[in-house]
mmCIF file of C-alpha atoms and ligand atoms in Angstrom:
data_model
loop_
_atom_site.group_PDB
_atom_site.id
_atom_site.type_symbol
_atom_site.label_atom_id
_atom_site.label_comp_id
_atom_site.label_asym_id
_atom_site.label_seq_id
_atom_site.Cartn_x
_atom_site.Cartn_y
_atom_site.Cartn_z
ATOM 1 C CA MET A 16 -10.831 -9.217 5.181
ATOM 2 C CA LEU A 17 -12.348 -9.871 8.997
ATOM 3 C CA VAL A 18 -12.317 -7.177 12.008
ATOM 4 C CA ASN A 19 -14.045 -8.654 15.222
ATOM 5 C CA GLY A 20 -15.278 -11.118 12.985
ATOM 6 C CA LYS A 21 -17.050 -8.586 10.610
ATOM 7 C CA SER A 22 -16.134 -8.558 6.798
ATOM 8 C CA TYR A 23 -14.862 -5.159 5.444
ATOM 9 C CA LYS A 24 -13.560 -3.379 2.418
ATOM 10 C CA THR A 25 -11.795 -0.420 3.000
ATOM 11 C CA ILE A 26 -13.049 2.169 0.818
ATOM 12 C CA TRP A 27 -16.119 2.558 -0.612
ATOM 13 C CA LEU A 28 -19.258 5.026 -1.912
ATOM 14 C CA ASP A 29 -22.084 5.222 0.865
ATOM 15 C CA GLY A 30 -25.379 5.749 -0.505
ATOM 16 C CA SER A 31 -25.414 9.385 0.383
ATOM 17 C CA GLY A 32 -22.408 9.920 -2.178
ATOM 18 C CA LYS A 33 -19.981 10.141 0.716
ATOM 19 C CA ILE A 34 -16.763 8.317 0.284
ATOM 20 C CA LYS A 35 -16.465 5.801 3.403
ATOM 21 C CA THR A 36 -12.828 4.595 4.683
ATOM 22 C CA VAL A 37 -11.258 3.231 7.377
ATOM 23 C CA ASP A 38 -8.978 5.699 10.073
ATOM 24 C CA GLN A 39 -5.585 4.183 9.440
ATOM 25 C CA ASN A 40 -4.159 6.794 12.014
ATOM 26 C CA LEU A 41 -6.483 5.395 14.805
ATOM 27 C CA ILE A 42 -5.453 1.914 14.240
ATOM 28 C CA PRO A 43 -4.662 -0.587 16.358
ATOM 29 C CA PHE A 44 -6.250 1.580 18.975
ATOM 30 C CA LYS A 45 -9.626 2.177 17.726
ATOM 31 C CA PHE A 46 -11.719 1.258 14.492
ATOM 32 C CA ARG A 47 -13.561 3.882 13.081
ATOM 33 C CA ILE A 48 -14.958 4.369 9.624
ATOM 34 C CA ILE A 49 -14.678 8.161 8.164
ATOM 35 C CA SER A 50 -16.601 10.077 5.604
ATOM 36 C CA LEU A 51 -14.696 11.943 3.263
ATOM 37 C CA LYS A 52 -17.150 14.136 1.772
ATOM 38 C CA SER A 53 -14.915 16.555 -0.833
ATOM 39 C CA SER A 54 -11.994 16.568 -3.326
ATOM 40 C CA ASP A 55 -9.923 18.294 -0.291
ATOM 41 C CA ASP A 56 -11.332 15.877 2.148
ATOM 42 C CA ILE A 57 -9.607 12.998 -0.117
ATOM 43 C CA ALA A 58 -6.284 15.307 -0.289
ATOM 44 C CA ASN A 59 -5.828 15.745 3.152
ATOM 45 C CA ALA A 60 -6.888 12.311 3.936
ATOM 46 C CA ILE A 61 -4.345 11.069 1.561
ATOM 47 C CA LYS A 62 -1.245 13.657 2.642
ATOM 48 C CA LYS A 63 -2.049 12.983 6.560
ATOM 49 C CA MET A 64 -1.749 9.060 5.908
ATOM 50 C CA THR A 65 -5.390 8.386 7.356
ATOM 51 C CA LEU A 66 -5.223 6.215 4.207
ATOM 52 C CA ARG A 67 -2.747 4.412 2.831
ATOM 53 C CA GLY A 68 -1.042 1.943 0.575
ATOM 54 C CA ALA A 69 -0.280 2.560 -2.982
ATOM 55 C CA PRO A 70 -3.151 0.564 -4.374
ATOM 56 C CA ILE A 71 -5.964 2.439 -1.786
ATOM 57 C CA ILE A 72 -4.311 5.789 -2.352
ATOM 58 C CA GLY A 73 -5.237 5.379 -5.985
ATOM 59 C CA VAL A 74 -8.774 4.658 -5.313
ATOM 60 C CA ALA A 75 -8.805 7.345 -3.270
ATOM 61 C CA ALA A 76 -7.272 9.815 -5.710
ATOM 62 C CA ALA A 77 -10.031 8.574 -8.485
ATOM 63 C CA PHE A 78 -12.851 9.523 -6.113
ATOM 64 C CA GLY A 79 -11.378 12.526 -5.089
ATOM 65 C CA VAL A 80 -11.400 13.467 -8.662
ATOM 66 C CA TYR A 81 -15.125 12.164 -9.082
ATOM 67 C CA LEU A 82 -15.874 14.664 -5.495
ATOM 68 C CA SER A 83 -14.552 17.529 -7.610
ATOM 69 C CA VAL A 84 -16.556 17.087 -10.806
ATOM 70 C CA LYS A 85 -19.583 16.991 -8.197
ATOM 71 C CA GLU A 86 -17.972 20.092 -6.685
ATOM 72 C CA GLY A 87 -17.910 21.960 -10.053
ATOM 73 C CA ILE A 88 -21.087 21.267 -11.162
ATOM 74 C CA LYS A 89 -23.020 22.766 -7.850
ATOM 75 C CA LYS A 90 -21.279 25.737 -8.551
ATOM 76 C CA ALA A 91 -22.688 26.035 -11.586
ATOM 77 C CA TYR A 92 -19.153 25.690 -13.647
ATOM 78 C CA SER A 93 -19.139 24.120 -17.504
ATOM 79 C CA GLY A 94 -17.158 24.563 -20.161
ATOM 80 C CA ARG A 95 -13.278 25.516 -19.310
ATOM 81 C CA LYS A 96 -14.524 26.398 -15.653
ATOM 82 C CA LEU A 97 -15.522 23.493 -14.724
ATOM 83 C CA ASP A 98 -12.342 21.790 -16.665
ATOM 84 C CA ASN A 99 -10.219 24.359 -14.768
ATOM 85 C CA TYR A 100 -11.968 23.581 -11.173
ATOM 86 C CA VAL A 101 -11.609 19.739 -11.682
ATOM 87 C CA ILE A 102 -7.780 19.897 -12.990
ATOM 88 C CA LYS A 103 -6.511 22.142 -9.944
ATOM 89 C CA LYS A 104 -8.619 19.640 -8.275
ATOM 90 C CA SER A 105 -6.984 16.529 -9.338
ATOM 91 C CA GLU A 106 -3.430 18.612 -9.267
ATOM 92 C CA LYS A 107 -3.784 19.091 -5.611
ATOM 93 C CA ILE A 108 -4.544 15.536 -4.836
ATOM 94 C CA LEU A 109 -1.159 14.161 -7.089
ATOM 95 C CA LYS A 110 0.680 16.584 -4.962
ATOM 96 C CA THR A 111 -0.067 14.803 -1.543
ATOM 97 C CA ARG A 112 2.365 12.155 -2.173
ATOM 98 C CA PRO A 113 5.404 11.557 -4.668
ATOM 99 C CA THR A 114 6.158 7.955 -4.894
ATOM 100 C CA ALA A 115 3.475 5.412 -4.847
ATOM 101 C CA ILE A 116 2.597 5.306 -8.949
ATOM 102 C CA ASN A 117 -0.724 4.404 -8.447
ATOM 103 C CA LEU A 118 -1.696 7.827 -7.638
ATOM 104 C CA LYS A 119 -0.853 9.398 -10.805
ATOM 105 C CA TYR A 120 -2.092 6.305 -12.438
ATOM 106 C CA ALA A 121 -5.488 6.580 -10.857
ATOM 107 C CA ILE A 122 -5.839 10.636 -11.655
ATOM 108 C CA ASN A 123 -4.582 10.432 -15.304
ATOM 109 C CA ARG A 124 -7.273 7.152 -15.832
ATOM 110 C CA SER A 125 -9.884 9.769 -14.113
ATOM 111 C CA LEU A 126 -9.148 12.483 -16.418
ATOM 112 C CA VAL A 127 -9.208 10.417 -19.769
ATOM 113 C CA ALA A 128 -12.642 9.296 -18.151
ATOM 114 C CA TYR A 129 -13.686 13.077 -17.519
ATOM 115 C CA ASN A 130 -12.797 13.988 -21.216
ATOM 116 C CA SER A 131 -14.433 11.137 -22.754
ATOM 117 C CA GLU A 132 -17.627 13.192 -21.994
ATOM 118 C CA GLN A 133 -19.165 16.874 -23.091
ATOM 119 C CA GLU A 134 -22.047 17.122 -20.497
ATOM 120 C CA PRO A 135 -20.930 17.872 -16.989
ATOM 121 C CA ASP A 136 -23.248 15.384 -16.000
ATOM 122 C CA LYS A 137 -21.780 12.893 -18.506
ATOM 123 C CA LYS A 138 -18.212 13.505 -17.271
ATOM 124 C CA LEU A 139 -19.844 13.195 -13.404
ATOM 125 C CA GLU A 140 -21.241 9.399 -14.452
ATOM 126 C CA ALA A 141 -17.856 8.549 -16.475
ATOM 127 C CA VAL A 142 -15.504 9.861 -13.714
ATOM 128 C CA LEU A 143 -17.456 7.868 -11.304
ATOM 129 C CA LYS A 144 -17.395 4.933 -13.218
ATOM 130 C CA ASN A 145 -13.812 4.802 -13.518
ATOM 131 C CA ALA A 146 -13.486 5.402 -9.848
ATOM 132 C CA ILE A 147 -15.471 2.458 -9.006
ATOM 133 C CA SER A 148 -13.899 0.268 -11.810
ATOM 134 C CA ILE A 149 -10.288 0.752 -10.639
ATOM 135 C CA SER A 150 -11.483 -0.011 -6.886
ATOM 136 C CA LYS A 151 -12.822 -3.014 -8.900
ATOM 137 C CA GLU A 152 -9.754 -3.962 -10.203
ATOM 138 C CA GLU A 153 -7.345 -3.288 -7.219
ATOM 139 C CA GLU A 154 -9.391 -6.284 -5.392
ATOM 140 C CA LEU A 155 -9.376 -8.409 -7.989
ATOM 141 C CA ALA A 156 -5.944 -7.859 -8.573
ATOM 142 C CA SER A 157 -4.914 -8.062 -4.913
ATOM 143 C CA TYR A 158 -6.941 -11.913 -5.053
ATOM 144 C CA LYS A 159 -4.731 -12.638 -7.743
ATOM 145 C CA ILE A 160 -1.237 -11.683 -6.550
ATOM 146 C CA GLY A 161 -2.741 -13.750 -3.136
ATOM 147 C CA GLN A 162 -3.721 -16.835 -5.553
ATOM 148 C CA TYR A 163 -0.147 -16.881 -7.256
ATOM 149 C CA GLY A 164 1.601 -16.169 -4.238
ATOM 150 C CA LEU A 165 -0.426 -19.274 -2.182
ATOM 151 C CA LYS A 166 1.573 -21.253 -4.283
ATOM 152 C CA ILE A 167 5.185 -20.358 -3.442
ATOM 153 C CA ILE A 168 4.166 -20.753 0.032
ATOM 154 C CA GLU A 169 2.221 -24.064 -0.584
ATOM 155 C CA ASP A 170 5.718 -25.775 -2.629
ATOM 156 C CA LEU A 171 7.465 -24.238 0.351
ATOM 157 C CA TYR A 172 4.966 -26.169 3.273
ATOM 158 C CA LYS A 173 5.747 -29.456 1.425
ATOM 159 C CA ARG A 174 9.544 -29.304 1.027
ATOM 160 C CA LYS A 175 9.804 -28.531 4.518
ATOM 161 C CA LYS A 176 7.439 -31.492 5.331
ATOM 162 C CA TYR A 177 4.319 -29.481 6.443
ATOM 163 C CA LYS A 178 6.617 -27.804 9.906
ATOM 164 C CA GLN A 179 5.578 -24.171 10.124
ATOM 165 C CA ILE A 180 6.613 -21.651 7.631
ATOM 166 C CA ASN A 181 7.910 -18.298 8.907
ATOM 167 C CA ILE A 182 7.619 -15.400 6.698
ATOM 168 C CA LEU A 183 9.318 -11.818 7.337
ATOM 169 C CA THR A 184 7.300 -8.563 6.024
ATOM 170 C CA HIS A 185 7.786 -4.769 6.046
ATOM 171 C CA CYS A 186 5.611 -2.055 7.066
ATOM 172 C CA ASN A 187 1.856 -2.391 5.600
ATOM 173 C CA ALA A 188 1.028 -4.766 2.142
ATOM 174 C CA GLY A 189 -2.282 -6.007 3.093
ATOM 175 C CA TRP A 190 -5.643 -5.366 3.461
ATOM 176 C CA LEU A 191 -5.472 -1.733 4.945
ATOM 177 C CA ALA A 192 -3.092 -0.559 1.876
ATOM 178 C CA CYS A 193 -5.425 -2.164 -0.615
ATOM 179 C CA ILE A 194 -9.182 -2.744 -1.157
ATOM 180 C CA ASP A 195 -9.069 -6.336 0.316
ATOM 181 C CA TYR A 196 -7.142 -9.243 0.907
ATOM 182 C CA GLY A 197 -3.720 -6.734 0.302
ATOM 183 C CA THR A 198 -0.688 -7.894 -1.669
ATOM 184 C CA ALA A 199 1.817 -9.192 0.578
ATOM 185 C CA LEU A 200 -0.313 -10.559 3.104
ATOM 186 C CA ALA A 201 -2.842 -11.593 0.387
ATOM 187 C CA PRO A 202 -1.187 -15.094 -0.240
ATOM 188 C CA ILE A 203 -0.881 -15.466 3.603
ATOM 189 C CA TYR A 204 -4.102 -15.029 4.209
ATOM 190 C CA PHE A 205 -5.136 -17.908 1.367
ATOM 191 C CA ALA A 206 -2.453 -20.068 3.228
ATOM 192 C CA LYS A 207 -4.441 -19.684 6.222
ATOM 193 C CA GLU A 208 -7.588 -20.770 4.728
ATOM 194 C CA LYS A 209 -5.782 -23.666 3.534
ATOM 195 C CA GLY A 210 -4.817 -24.289 7.162
ATOM 196 C CA ILE A 211 -0.878 -23.950 6.517
ATOM 197 C CA LYS A 212 0.907 -23.408 9.291
ATOM 198 C CA MET A 213 2.578 -20.344 9.678
ATOM 199 C CA HIS A 214 3.954 -17.745 11.983
ATOM 200 C CA VAL A 215 4.919 -13.967 10.427
ATOM 201 C CA TRP A 216 7.642 -11.722 11.614
ATOM 202 C CA VAL A 217 6.813 -8.218 11.264
ATOM 203 C CA GLU A 218 9.145 -5.374 11.196
ATOM 204 C CA GLU A 219 7.675 -2.330 13.363
ATOM 205 C CA THR A 220 9.091 -0.029 10.275
ATOM 206 C CA ARG A 221 9.751 3.057 11.777
ATOM 207 C CA PRO A 222 9.075 5.674 11.774
ATOM 208 C CA ARG A 223 5.272 5.357 11.408
ATOM 209 C CA ASN A 224 5.520 1.843 12.372
ATOM 210 C CA GLN A 225 3.249 0.587 9.944
ATOM 211 C CA GLY A 226 4.295 -2.684 10.632
ATOM 212 C CA ALA A 227 4.026 -3.142 14.437
ATOM 213 C CA LYS A 228 0.559 -1.133 14.343
ATOM 214 C CA LEU A 229 -1.454 -1.903 11.245
ATOM 215 C CA THR A 230 0.136 -5.120 9.992
ATOM 216 C CA ALA A 231 0.105 -6.615 13.501
ATOM 217 C CA TRP A 232 -3.316 -5.782 14.175
ATOM 218 C CA GLU A 233 -4.577 -7.403 10.621
ATOM 219 C CA LEU A 234 -3.223 -10.429 11.156
ATOM 220 C CA PHE A 235 -4.014 -10.777 14.784
ATOM 221 C CA HIS A 236 -7.754 -10.356 13.818
ATOM 222 C CA ASN A 237 -7.373 -13.108 10.912
ATOM 223 C CA ASN A 238 -5.915 -15.160 13.534
ATOM 224 C CA ILE A 239 -2.673 -15.250 12.161
ATOM 225 C CA PRO A 240 0.553 -16.003 14.491
ATOM 226 C CA HIS A 241 2.704 -13.263 14.412
ATOM 227 C CA THR A 242 5.466 -11.900 16.140
ATOM 228 C CA ILE A 243 6.891 -7.544 15.997
ATOM 229 C CA ILE A 244 10.225 -6.986 15.748
ATOM 230 C CA THR A 245 12.250 -3.636 15.251
ATOM 231 C CA ASP A 246 13.685 -3.172 11.943
ATOM 232 C CA ASN A 247 17.088 -3.492 13.108
ATOM 233 C CA ALA A 248 16.792 -7.168 14.423
ATOM 234 C CA GLY A 249 15.372 -8.259 10.373
ATOM 235 C CA GLY A 250 18.905 -9.214 9.548
ATOM 236 C CA PHE A 251 19.677 -11.286 12.646
ATOM 237 C CA ILE A 252 16.768 -13.294 12.561
ATOM 238 C CA ILE A 253 17.054 -14.091 9.066
ATOM 239 C CA GLN A 254 21.219 -15.006 9.808
ATOM 240 C CA LYS A 255 19.750 -17.323 12.745
ATOM 241 C CA GLY A 256 17.932 -19.262 10.485
ATOM 242 C CA LEU A 257 14.285 -18.408 11.622
ATOM 243 C CA VAL A 258 12.898 -16.826 7.910
ATOM 244 C CA ASP A 259 12.129 -18.999 5.199
ATOM 245 C CA LEU A 260 10.708 -16.071 2.886
ATOM 246 C CA VAL A 261 10.499 -12.591 3.074
ATOM 247 C CA ILE A 262 7.311 -10.928 0.917
ATOM 248 C CA VAL A 263 6.762 -7.323 1.013
ATOM 249 C CA GLY A 264 4.765 -5.134 -1.485
ATOM 250 C CA SER A 265 5.738 -1.849 -3.651
ATOM 251 C CA ASP A 266 5.055 1.718 -4.534
ATOM 252 C CA ARG A 267 6.780 1.611 -7.223
ATOM 253 C CA THR A 268 8.488 -1.154 -9.727
ATOM 254 C CA THR A 269 10.801 0.051 -12.641
ATOM 255 C CA ILE A 270 10.626 -1.553 -16.137
ATOM 256 C CA LYS A 271 14.182 -3.153 -14.748
ATOM 257 C CA GLY A 272 12.413 -4.908 -11.810
ATOM 258 C CA ASP A 273 14.041 -2.236 -9.314
ATOM 259 C CA VAL A 274 11.683 -2.139 -6.619
ATOM 260 C CA CYS A 275 10.886 1.564 -4.579
ATOM 261 C CA ASN A 276 8.842 0.281 -1.372
ATOM 262 C CA LYS A 277 8.944 1.240 2.129
ATOM 263 C CA ILE A 278 12.167 2.860 3.780
ATOM 264 C CA GLY A 279 14.366 -0.550 5.357
ATOM 265 C CA THR A 280 13.087 -2.883 2.594
ATOM 266 C CA TYR A 281 16.533 -2.566 1.062
ATOM 267 C CA LYS A 282 17.999 -3.500 4.408
ATOM 268 C CA THR A 283 16.111 -6.612 4.503
ATOM 269 C CA ALA A 284 16.496 -7.577 0.835
ATOM 270 C CA LEU A 285 20.145 -7.370 1.457
ATOM 271 C CA ALA A 286 20.234 -9.456 4.576
ATOM 272 C CA ALA A 287 17.863 -12.246 2.806
ATOM 273 C CA TYR A 288 19.838 -11.971 -0.236
ATOM 274 C CA ASP A 289 23.259 -12.819 2.010
ATOM 275 C CA ASN A 290 21.383 -15.853 3.480
ATOM 276 C CA LYS A 291 20.325 -16.965 0.367
ATOM 277 C CA ILE A 292 16.375 -16.349 1.555
ATOM 278 C CA PRO A 293 14.049 -16.013 -1.367
ATOM 279 C CA PHE A 294 12.934 -11.959 -1.282
ATOM 280 C CA TYR A 295 9.577 -11.572 -3.236
ATOM 281 C CA VAL A 296 7.529 -8.519 -3.742
ATOM 282 C CA ALA A 297 4.016 -8.741 -4.364
ATOM 283 C CA LEU A 298 2.691 -5.877 -6.450
ATOM 284 C CA PRO A 299 -0.433 -5.047 -8.795
ATOM 285 C CA VAL A 300 0.335 -4.067 -12.758
ATOM 286 C CA SER A 301 -0.469 -0.846 -11.646
ATOM 287 C CA SER A 302 2.063 -0.390 -9.328
ATOM 288 C CA LEU A 303 4.853 -0.982 -12.289
ATOM 289 C CA ASP A 304 5.983 2.588 -13.934
ATOM 290 C CA ILE A 305 7.589 1.406 -17.267
ATOM 291 C CA LYS A 306 8.803 4.663 -18.039
ATOM 292 C CA ILE A 307 11.342 4.817 -15.323
ATOM 293 C CA LYS A 308 14.914 3.500 -16.080
ATOM 294 C CA ASP A 309 17.274 4.479 -13.023
ATOM 295 C CA ALA A 310 15.429 3.768 -10.041
ATOM 296 C CA LEU A 311 17.508 5.366 -7.563
ATOM 297 C CA ASN A 312 17.763 8.926 -9.646
ATOM 298 C CA GLU A 313 14.173 9.331 -10.956
ATOM 299 C CA ILE A 314 11.791 8.062 -8.648
ATOM 300 C CA PRO A 315 10.615 11.132 -6.262
ATOM 301 C CA ILE A 316 11.098 9.643 -3.091
ATOM 302 C CA GLU A 317 8.602 11.360 -0.307
ATOM 303 C CA GLU A 318 10.279 13.234 2.569
ATOM 304 C CA ARG A 319 7.998 13.390 5.336
ATOM 305 C CA GLU A 320 8.381 15.933 8.184
ATOM 306 C CA GLU A 321 11.331 15.592 11.228
ATOM 307 C CA ASP A 322 8.891 15.315 13.699
ATOM 308 C CA GLU A 323 7.602 11.557 13.009
ATOM 309 C CA VAL A 324 11.355 10.562 13.417
ATOM 310 C CA LYS A 325 11.806 12.557 16.599
ATOM 311 C CA TYR A 326 8.765 11.692 18.160
ATOM 312 C CA ILE A 327 6.434 8.766 18.431
ATOM 313 C CA THR A 328 3.005 7.958 18.614
ATOM 314 C CA GLY A 329 1.019 5.759 21.065
ATOM 315 C CA TYR A 330 -1.287 5.223 23.275
ATOM 316 C CA TYR A 331 -1.455 6.156 27.026
ATOM 317 C CA ASN A 332 -4.353 6.973 28.132
ATOM 318 C CA GLY A 333 -5.527 8.176 24.773
ATOM 319 C CA ILE A 334 -3.640 8.549 21.473
ATOM 320 C CA LYS A 335 -0.441 10.666 22.348
ATOM 321 C CA LYS A 336 2.306 12.070 20.504
ATOM 322 C CA ILE A 337 5.857 11.657 22.722
ATOM 323 C CA LEU A 338 9.563 13.293 21.940
ATOM 324 C CA ILE A 339 12.224 10.252 22.018
ATOM 325 C CA SER A 340 15.105 12.143 20.862
ATOM 326 C CA SER A 341 17.327 14.863 21.456
ATOM 327 C CA PRO A 342 15.013 18.340 21.255
ATOM 328 C CA LYS A 343 17.389 20.341 19.060
ATOM 329 C CA SER A 344 18.899 17.841 17.052
ATOM 330 C CA LYS A 345 17.947 17.722 13.083
ATOM 331 C CA ALA A 346 16.185 14.645 11.792
ATOM 332 C CA LYS A 347 15.863 13.511 7.815
ATOM 333 C CA ASN A 348 12.702 11.364 6.934
ATOM 334 C CA PHE A 349 13.130 9.585 3.817
ATOM 335 C CA GLY A 350 9.814 7.682 2.894
ATOM 336 C CA PHE A 351 10.787 4.793 0.548
ATOM 337 C CA ASP A 352 14.127 3.311 -0.255
ATOM 338 C CA ILE A 353 15.321 1.371 -3.756
ATOM 339 C CA THR A 354 16.034 -2.779 -3.703
ATOM 340 C CA PRO A 355 17.722 -3.179 -6.993
ATOM 341 C CA SER A 356 16.078 -6.134 -8.863
ATOM 342 C CA ARG A 357 19.690 -8.499 -8.645
ATOM 343 C CA LEU A 358 18.160 -8.796 -4.485
ATOM 344 C CA VAL A 359 14.869 -9.666 -5.772
ATOM 345 C CA THR A 360 13.480 -13.685 -6.188
ATOM 346 C CA ALA A 361 10.419 -13.212 -7.902
ATOM 347 C CA LEU A 362 7.479 -10.378 -8.557
ATOM 348 C CA ILE A 363 4.186 -11.686 -7.503
ATOM 349 C CA THR A 364 1.883 -10.014 -9.629
ATOM 350 C CA ASP A 365 -1.990 -9.984 -10.517
ATOM 351 C CA ARG A 366 -0.615 -11.619 -14.108
ATOM 352 C CA GLY A 367 1.636 -14.084 -12.602
ATOM 353 C CA ILE A 368 4.902 -14.912 -11.033
ATOM 354 C CA ILE A 369 7.952 -13.341 -13.091
ATOM 355 C CA LYS A 370 11.420 -12.804 -12.748
ATOM 356 C CA PRO A 371 12.540 -8.912 -12.131
ATOM 357 C CA ASP A 372 13.634 -8.232 -15.535
ATOM 358 C CA ILE A 373 12.510 -5.956 -18.316
ATOM 359 C CA LYS A 374 12.286 -9.120 -20.677
ATOM 360 C CA GLN A 375 9.552 -11.225 -18.062
ATOM 361 C CA ILE A 376 7.687 -7.664 -16.955
ATOM 362 C CA LYS A 377 6.920 -6.714 -21.144
ATOM 363 C CA LYS A 378 5.626 -10.092 -21.398
ATOM 364 C CA ILE A 379 2.716 -9.279 -18.446
ATOM 365 C CA LEU A 380 2.019 -5.871 -19.773
HETATM 366 O O1 MRU B 409 3.494 4.982 3.345
HETATM 367 P P1 MRU B 409 2.897 4.299 2.952
HETATM 368 O O2 MRU B 409 2.741 3.737 4.507
HETATM 369 O O3 MRU B 409 1.990 4.523 2.187
HETATM 370 O O4 MRU B 409 4.060 3.128 2.385
HETATM 371 C C1 MRU B 409 3.072 1.763 1.817
HETATM 372 C C2 MRU B 409 4.405 0.982 1.821
HETATM 373 O O5 MRU B 409 5.333 0.815 1.477
HETATM 374 C C3 MRU B 409 3.935 -0.244 1.105
HETATM 375 O O6 MRU B 409 4.568 -1.408 1.132
HETATM 376 C C4 MRU B 409 3.237 -0.179 -0.612
HETATM 377 O O7 MRU B 409 1.999 0.800 -0.244
HETATM 378 C C5 MRU B 409 2.590 -1.197 -1.114
HETATM 379 S S1 MRU B 409 0.865 -1.912 -0.277
HETATM 380 C C6 MRU B 409 -0.111 -2.690 -0.943
#
């Protein structure tokens, strides 16, 4: 995607063996590429949300396992000692964020690659190859989601007699959350290339404001008209007929089509359903968790620090954190919620557009 007219991916391995990524905590105030040099750097970056979004944290985790094997070899570990080191570091990465299934999926796949070889150097080669494959697969998945989703926007554009399409989105399910294109934003980027007139309502997404900071920044750099609204305004804007469709991403979607995504998604889905506005969820197959049957009780919902609710981070002569609530009051910070499949019009996946039900989900697996 474009930043100041230059094309970037969000994560890659550079010539010196370091993992490079965009520091998402600085956006929209600064665009800085940083280096992650160790498996601990990867774990810290995921934990602190230096990089965030389901697909990219999966890819980062796979690179983290690669770095852990490299570290173990440098310490002259082999056999059981190397295995224990790699498992310990993989578990550390896995514990950083519990909700997005991509993290677990990528670590499991990395350990299968690791165990597929006997010699340390071969193991290193295998985990690196695996990390690069997951990255390429995610990039391709986003591209395909974009192409399938484009069809929905094109059809609606025709039905609206080529009048501007108004799309509402929540959180950031764009390029930054993926390797390129995004999930929810990918159809929007492809529709823009087709010359479709669009406007995007961006829910700010408290407490970390991924919408106001990241999605708005991405759309700005790709010349897509957009407006930031408070999370509380989404329902009203939908009621007023100012939204043609909603597209969001997902951190984990169950075999029944229930969707776990950034906190606030459920309320937006309710408003869309009540007003008969289509509500789409865009996700790669890597975000499906076919083992989960009861989303509300089985998906681990991340709870982050109170401070993210009580303070806000913004820009005033530098990036500053300021208190915005009663200092001695408690706060609770749930990261994700569950949107039941009955509120979801369809899932836009990299294997096609499907209804959110067991039969159709099983068909694409
Ligand atoms: O807490 P975050 O910012 O990692 O949450 C991200 C989301 O909820 C996204 O909507 C989701 O990961 C889909 S991203 C393609």
